[in-house]
Coordinates of C-alpha atoms in Angstrom, one line a residue:
Chain A
X375 CA -4.4 32.4 15.7
X376 CA -5.2 28.8 16.6
X377 CA -2.8 26.0 17.3
X378 CA -4.0 22.4 17.2
X379 CA -2.0 19.5 18.7
X380 CA -3.0 15.8 18.4
X381 CA -2.4 13.2 21.1
X382 CA -3.3 9.5 21.3
X383 CA -4.2 7.2 24.2
X384 CA -5.6 3.7 24.5
X385 CA -8.1 2.8 27.2
X386 CA -10.8 0.3 28.0
X387 CA -14.3 1.1 29.3
X388 CA -17.8 -0.3 29.8
X389 CA -20.9 1.8 29.4
X390 CA -23.1 1.0 32.3
X391 CA -25.3 2.9 34.8
X392 CA -25.5 1.1 38.1
X393 CA -28.9 2.5 39.0
X394 CA -30.5 0.9 35.9
X395 CA -31.2 -2.8 35.5
X396 CA -29.3 -5.1 33.3
X397 CA -31.9 -5.1 30.6
X398 CA -32.2 -1.3 30.5
X399 CA -28.4 -1.0 30.3
X400 CA -28.3 -3.5 27.5
X401 CA -31.1 -1.6 25.7
X402 CA -29.3 1.8 26.2
X403 CA -25.7 0.8 25.4
X404 CA -25.9 -2.4 23.4
X405 CA -22.6 -4.2 23.1
X406 CA -20.8 -1.3 24.8
X407 CA -22.5 -2.8 27.9
X408 CA -20.7 -6.1 27.6
X409 CA -19.7 -7.0 31.2
X410 CA -15.9 -7.2 30.9
X411 CA -15.5 -4.0 28.9
X412 CA -13.7 -3.3 25.7
X413 CA -11.1 -0.7 24.4
X414 CA -10.4 2.0 21.9
X415 CA -7.4 3.9 20.5
X416 CA -8.6 7.5 21.2
X417 CA -7.3 10.5 19.4
X418 CA -7.4 13.8 21.3
X419 CA -7.0 17.1 19.5
X420 CA -6.5 20.3 21.6
X421 CA -6.9 23.7 20.0
X422 CA -5.4 26.7 21.7
X423 CA -6.3 30.3 20.6
X424 CA -4.1 33.3 21.1
X425 CA -1.3 35.4 19.6
X426 CA 2.2 34.0 19.2
X427 CA 4.5 35.2 22.0
X428 CA 8.0 36.6 21.5
X429 CA 9.3 33.1 20.7
X430 CA 6.8 33.0 17.7
X431 CA 4.6 30.3 19.4
X432 CA 1.0 30.3 20.6
X433 CA 2.2 27.9 23.2
X434 CA 5.6 26.3 23.9
X435 CA 5.5 22.8 22.4
X436 CA 7.4 21.0 25.1
X437 CA 5.5 22.7 27.9
X438 CA 2.2 21.9 26.2
X439 CA 3.1 18.3 25.6
X440 CA 4.4 18.0 29.2
X441 CA 1.3 19.5 30.7
X442 CA -1.0 17.2 28.6
X443 CA 1.0 14.2 29.5
X444 CA 0.9 15.0 33.2
X445 CA -2.7 16.0 33.4
X446 CA -4.4 13.7 30.8
X447 CA -2.3 11.0 29.1
X448 CA -0.6 9.7 32.3
X449 CA -4.1 9.2 33.8
X450 CA -5.9 7.8 30.8
X451 CA -3.4 5.9 28.6
X452 CA -3.5 2.1 29.1
X453 CA -6.1 2.5 31.8
X454 CA -9.6 1.3 32.5
X455 CA -11.7 4.5 32.4
X456 CA -14.4 3.1 34.8
X457 CA -12.0 1.8 37.4
X458 CA -9.0 4.1 37.1
X459 CA -10.3 7.6 36.5
X460 CA -12.1 9.2 39.5
X461 CA -13.9 11.7 37.3
X462 CA -15.7 8.9 35.6
X463 CA -16.3 6.6 38.6
X464 CA -19.9 7.4 39.0
X465 CA -21.0 8.3 35.4
X466 CA -20.8 6.2 32.3
X467 CA -17.5 6.8 30.4
X468 CA -19.1 7.8 27.1
X469 CA -16.8 10.0 25.0
X470 CA -19.1 12.9 25.8
X471 CA -18.3 12.5 29.5
X472 CA -14.7 11.7 28.8
X473 CA -14.4 15.0 26.9
X474 CA -15.8 16.9 29.9
X475 CA -13.5 15.1 32.2
X476 CA -10.5 16.0 30.1
X477 CA -11.6 19.6 30.1
X478 CA -11.7 19.6 33.9
X479 CA -8.3 18.0 34.1
X480 CA -6.8 20.6 31.7
X481 CA -8.5 23.8 33.0
X482 CA -7.3 23.6 36.6
X483 CA -4.3 25.9 36.8
X484 CA -4.1 26.2 33.0
X485 CA -0.6 27.6 32.6
X486 CA -0.7 29.1 29.1
X487 CA -1.4 32.6 28.0
X488 CA -3.4 31.2 25.0
X489 CA -6.9 29.9 26.0
X490 CA -8.1 26.4 25.5
X491 CA -10.5 26.8 22.6
X492 CA -11.7 23.3 21.7
X493 CA -11.3 19.7 22.7
X494 CA -11.9 17.2 19.9
X495 CA -11.8 13.5 20.6
X496 CA -12.4 10.5 18.5
X497 CA -13.3 7.2 20.0
X498 CA -12.9 5.5 16.7
X499 CA -12.4 7.0 13.2
X500 CA -16.2 7.1 12.9
X501 CA -17.2 8.7 16.2
X502 CA -15.9 12.2 16.8
X503 CA -16.9 14.6 19.6
X504 CA -16.1 18.3 20.0
X505 CA -16.3 20.5 23.1
X506 CA -15.9 24.2 22.8
X507 CA -14.3 25.5 26.0
Chain B
X984 CA -19.1 29.7 0.3
X985 CA -15.7 28.4 1.2
X986 CA -13.2 26.8 -1.1
X987 CA -10.1 25.1 0.1
X988 CA -7.0 24.1 -1.9
X989 CA -4.3 21.9 -0.4
X990 CA -0.6 21.8 -1.3
X991 CA 2.5 20.2 0.1
X992 CA 6.1 21.3 0.5
X993 CA 9.1 19.8 2.2
X994 CA 11.6 22.0 3.9
X995 CA 14.1 22.1 6.7
X996 CA 14.4 24.7 9.5
X997 CA 15.9 25.5 12.8
X998 CA 13.8 27.0 15.6
X999 CA 16.3 29.3 17.2
X1000 CA 16.5 33.0 17.7
X1001 CA 20.0 34.2 16.6
X1002 CA 20.1 36.8 19.3
X1003 CA 19.8 34.1 22.0
X1004 CA 22.4 31.6 23.0
X1005 CA 22.3 27.8 22.3
X1006 CA 21.3 26.9 25.8
X1007 CA 18.4 29.4 25.8
X1008 CA 17.2 28.3 22.4
X1009 CA 17.3 24.7 23.5
X1010 CA 15.3 25.6 26.6
X1011 CA 12.6 27.3 24.5
X1012 CA 12.4 25.2 21.4
X1013 CA 13.7 21.8 22.5
X1014 CA 15.1 19.5 19.8
X1015 CA 13.7 21.9 17.2
X1016 CA 16.7 24.1 18.0
X1017 CA 19.3 21.6 16.9
X1018 CA 21.7 23.9 15.1
X1019 CA 22.0 22.0 11.8
X1020 CA 18.3 21.9 11.2
X1021 CA 15.7 19.2 10.5
X1022 CA 12.8 18.8 8.1
X1023 CA 9.1 18.4 7.7
X1024 CA 6.5 17.6 5.0
X1025 CA 4.4 20.7 5.4
X1026 CA 0.8 20.6 4.2
X1027 CA -0.9 24.0 3.6
X1028 CA -4.6 24.4 3.2
X1029 CA -5.8 27.7 1.8
X1030 CA -9.4 28.7 2.2
X1031 CA -11.0 31.3 0.0
X1032 CA -14.3 32.9 0.8
X1033 CA -16.8 34.3 -1.6
X1034 CA -19.9 33.7 -3.7
X1035 CA -19.9 31.4 -6.7
X1036 CA -19.8 33.5 -9.9
X1037 CA -23.2 33.3 -11.5
X1038 CA -21.7 32.6 -15.0
X1039 CA -18.8 30.3 -14.2
X1040 CA -20.2 28.7 -11.0
X1041 CA -16.8 29.2 -9.4
X1042 CA -15.7 31.1 -6.2
X1043 CA -12.1 31.3 -7.6
X1044 CA -10.5 29.7 -10.6
X1045 CA -8.7 26.7 -9.2
X1046 CA -6.0 26.8 -11.9
X1047 CA -5.2 30.3 -10.8
X1048 CA -5.2 29.4 -7.2
X1049 CA -2.9 26.5 -7.9
X1050 CA -0.6 28.9 -9.8
X1051 CA -0.6 31.5 -7.0
X1052 CA 0.2 28.8 -4.4
X1053 CA 3.0 27.5 -6.6
X1054 CA 4.6 30.9 -7.2
X1055 CA 4.2 32.3 -3.6
X1056 CA 4.7 29.1 -1.5
X1057 CA 5.8 25.9 -3.2
X1058 CA 8.5 27.2 -5.6
X1059 CA 10.2 29.4 -3.0
X1060 CA 9.9 27.0 0.0
X1061 CA 9.9 23.4 -1.4
X1062 CA 13.2 21.6 -0.7
X1063 CA 14.7 24.7 0.9
X1064 CA 16.3 25.4 4.2
X1065 CA 13.9 28.1 5.4
X1066 CA 16.3 30.0 7.7
X1067 CA 18.9 30.3 5.0
X1068 CA 17.0 30.5 1.8
X1069 CA 13.6 32.0 2.4
X1070 CA 13.0 35.6 3.7
X1071 CA 12.1 36.6 6.3
X1072 CA 13.2 33.5 8.1
X1073 CA 16.8 34.7 8.3
X1074 CA 15.6 37.0 11.1
X1075 CA 12.1 35.6 12.0
X1076 CA 12.1 32.2 13.7
X1077 CA 10.3 29.8 11.4
X1078 CA 7.9 28.3 13.9
X1079 CA 4.7 26.9 12.4
X1080 CA 2.9 30.0 13.5
X1081 CA 5.4 32.4 11.7
X1082 CA 5.4 30.3 8.5
X1083 CA 1.6 30.4 8.4
X1084 CA 1.7 34.2 8.9
X1085 CA 4.2 34.6 6.1
X1086 CA 2.1 32.4 3.7
X1087 CA -0.9 34.6 4.6
X1088 CA 1.1 37.8 3.8
X1089 CA 2.2 36.4 0.4
X1090 CA -1.2 35.0 -0.7
X1091 CA -3.6 37.7 0.5
X1092 CA -2.7 40.5 -2.0
X1093 CA -3.0 38.0 -4.9
X1094 CA -6.4 36.5 -3.8
X1095 CA -8.5 39.3 -2.3
X1096 CA -10.6 41.0 -5.0
X1097 CA -14.2 42.1 -5.2
X1098 CA -16.3 39.9 -3.0
X1099 CA -13.5 37.3 -2.7
X1100 CA -11.1 37.1 0.2
X1101 CA -8.5 34.8 1.7
X1102 CA -10.3 33.4 4.7
X1103 CA -7.7 31.1 6.4
X1104 CA -4.3 29.5 6.0
X1105 CA -4.0 26.1 7.8
X1106 CA -0.5 24.9 8.0
X1107 CA 0.4 21.4 9.1
X1108 CA 3.9 20.9 10.3
X1109 CA 3.2 17.3 11.0
X1110 CA 0.0 15.3 11.0
X1111 CA -0.1 16.0 14.8
X1112 CA 0.4 19.7 14.8
X1113 CA -1.2 22.5 12.8
X1114 CA -2.0 26.2 13.1
X1115 CA -4.9 28.2 11.6
X1116 CA -4.3 31.9 10.7
X1117 CA -7.0 34.2 9.5
X1118 CA -5.2 37.5 9.5
X1119 CA -5.9 38.5 13.1
X1120 CA -3.4 41.0 14.5
X1121 CA -0.3 39.5 16.0
X1122 CA 2.1 41.3 18.3

């Protein structure tokens, strides 16, 4: 059985690779390279796979919400992804890289019997990224 | 080919195991254990798997699927207090997981036939929480 829980966070970022020139960055990232950054309301969906335990749950809701708040939302919500998130300090904070960073944040000492099956994150309603764990 | 039909029902429930005390239930289920219950607008998505019939062009007759959903899920559960009015939730805690499993058990014998089978029940308790059940063994 799979359980999917949706979370939201808002953050700013700028897509920029320091090693490349201004023109190359502009060519690669377009307006996402604008120097002062911009923001999105991200939607994060986590899917857990496993059997319900004796309480009838794949994962305890409050424990899951608390874990995600502590590991992910506290670090990302109302932050600047380039400046405030160490995992993204040296790589462009594309949603692809953000999904991998979230996976790293969650997988360390993962406390649930169910496994993390999928991370799905939308940067806007039109850009959606999925990472199977 | 997969065919999915969606339906909604609104119901109240309490997530608490009668064999445990109030404090223990509160520790496990949080505010969902509040003793007088609370409600949700559930959305159920039922996915049927099979090949389109060469004559009718249909995997499953949608009118029949709608009727089965109505009889097995919507009529018994809509505007009901699950713990008090819908078996087996007088003894099984009506978590999203357990409600999805119960819906699967009710639908499967009425849908599976020939090359057609119930593939998945997706049950949304809220827009931010859903479970998928495909008949896998549960302890």
